[in-house]
Amino acid sequence: MIRLLVNVCRILLGLTLTLSGLAKAIDPRGTQYKIEDYLGAIGLSAIVKDWQALTLSVTLSTVEFLLGILLLFAIRRRLVSMATLLFMTVMTAISIWIVIANPVSDCGCFGDAIHLTNGQTLLKNIVLLGCAIMVAWKSELMPALLPKSIQWIVPNGALLSCLAISAWGLYYLPLIDFRPYHIGADIRAGMTIPEGEKGPTLLTTFIMEKDGERKEFTLENYPDSTWTFIDSKTVEIEKGYEPPIHDFSIVDNESGEDITEQVVNDKGYTFLLISPYLEQADSRHFGEIDAIYEYAKEHRYAFYCLTSSNDKAIADWKDLTGAEYPFCMTDATTLKTIIRSNPGLVLIRNGKVIGKWSHHNLPKTNSLDKQKTM
């Protein structure tokens, strides 16, 4: 019975850690953003650099994936079981803090693949900690599935595979898109609240500056062009049913007009250049972006750059790249959710996402006609 219990715990731990690590590896940027949320909650966001948070993201996914695979194959049983016990002790302590402090609504354990509440995360980690204790207590009861002479293949293969998956997600886009803006997703449907359900009440405010004075405005009293955009934020002021896409809005930077409905209801093709922060965007591919913009103009397709950057950053981007396309304001978190690239390109038609590209693999104009038939 003890042998059976130990191996049930081993398999449960191994599968959970493998899947959790894989989900994080597929979308390393998403894990980075979640880590930055945690750092912001404890006041360390200004100290930890973006690359450090990204390094921690890749390290975390790799460690989880390796522990999971090594447990499943029962390789280096004593060392791996003790490392897993230490890992689960730390994760359980963090989940206790999450339940008490509530810094985030979703722990990010499985990336965007599976969402757990903070309470569910704590319960999961308590169960896994119990499994880790059992496995560490009787690690010798785990059966070695491979001869020692070839066991080295498993950790090395797992390490290289995990790093390769993370590298692909960073350079291009995640291999699997778990977010509500994946190719084939209908943005309008994702924003719809089912009949009989009451949606949450959201309030979007814009921080503007004029003559050294800063004020907050809503869409209803958005000021004229003499005011400089600084930032925007959307808060939930009353709870209700929350559709998968609940914070997607596009505001024309020049007029202050909300053009969200116009964009998602456009029966033609619309190109959306996505850049949460233009000041951090990779500008090396501006020539390819301009070529796509010219293609859009030639075919009378809409083209917008969605950003959360202020007017100065937009002006700097225009000076740097010669951009002539219109700029619109969208919440930074929403833009990071839409695509894991800065900048990235999204092609939609009638509210449906039909194409997404990282700035590293922007489409050639002669391939866009093929894309539109898909």
PDB file of C-alpha atoms in Angstrom, residues 37-42 91-104 118 122:
ATOM      1  CA  ASP A  37       2.366  41.750 -11.010  1.00  0.00           C
ATOM      2  CA  TYR A  38       3.682  39.974  -7.924  1.00  0.00           C
ATOM      3  CA  LEU A  39       6.727  42.239  -7.767  1.00  0.00           C
ATOM      4  CA  GLY A  40       4.505  45.293  -8.020  1.00  0.00           C
ATOM      5  CA  ALA A  41       2.412  44.028  -5.107  1.00  0.00           C
ATOM      6  CA  ILE A  42       5.485  43.907  -2.850  1.00  0.00           C
ATOM      7  CA  MET A  91       5.080  27.473  -3.606  1.00  0.00           C
ATOM      8  CA  THR A  92       2.670  26.640  -0.767  1.00  0.00           C
ATOM      9  CA  ALA A  93       4.043  29.484   1.363  1.00  0.00           C
ATOM     10  CA  ILE A  94       3.567  31.873  -1.560  1.00  0.00           C
ATOM     11  CA  SER A  95       0.005  30.656  -2.131  1.00  0.00           C
ATOM     12  CA  ILE A  96      -0.819  31.271   1.549  1.00  0.00           C
ATOM     13  CA  TRP A  97       0.381  34.850   1.114  1.00  0.00           C
ATOM     14  CA  ILE A  98      -1.679  35.183  -2.072  1.00  0.00           C
ATOM     15  CA  VAL A  99      -4.846  34.114  -0.256  1.00  0.00           C
ATOM     16  CA  ILE A 100      -4.188  36.567   2.589  1.00  0.00           C
ATOM     17  CA  ALA A 101      -2.930  39.581   0.632  1.00  0.00           C
ATOM     18  CA  ASN A 102      -4.827  38.913  -2.642  1.00  0.00           C
ATOM     19  CA  PRO A 103      -2.261  40.727  -4.859  1.00  0.00           C
ATOM     20  CA  VAL A 104      -3.573  39.017  -8.009  1.00  0.00           C
ATOM     21  CA  ASN A 118      -6.319  31.945  -5.113  1.00  0.00           C
ATOM     22  CA  LEU A 122      -3.768  27.006  -2.134  1.00  0.00           C
TER      23      LEU A 122
END
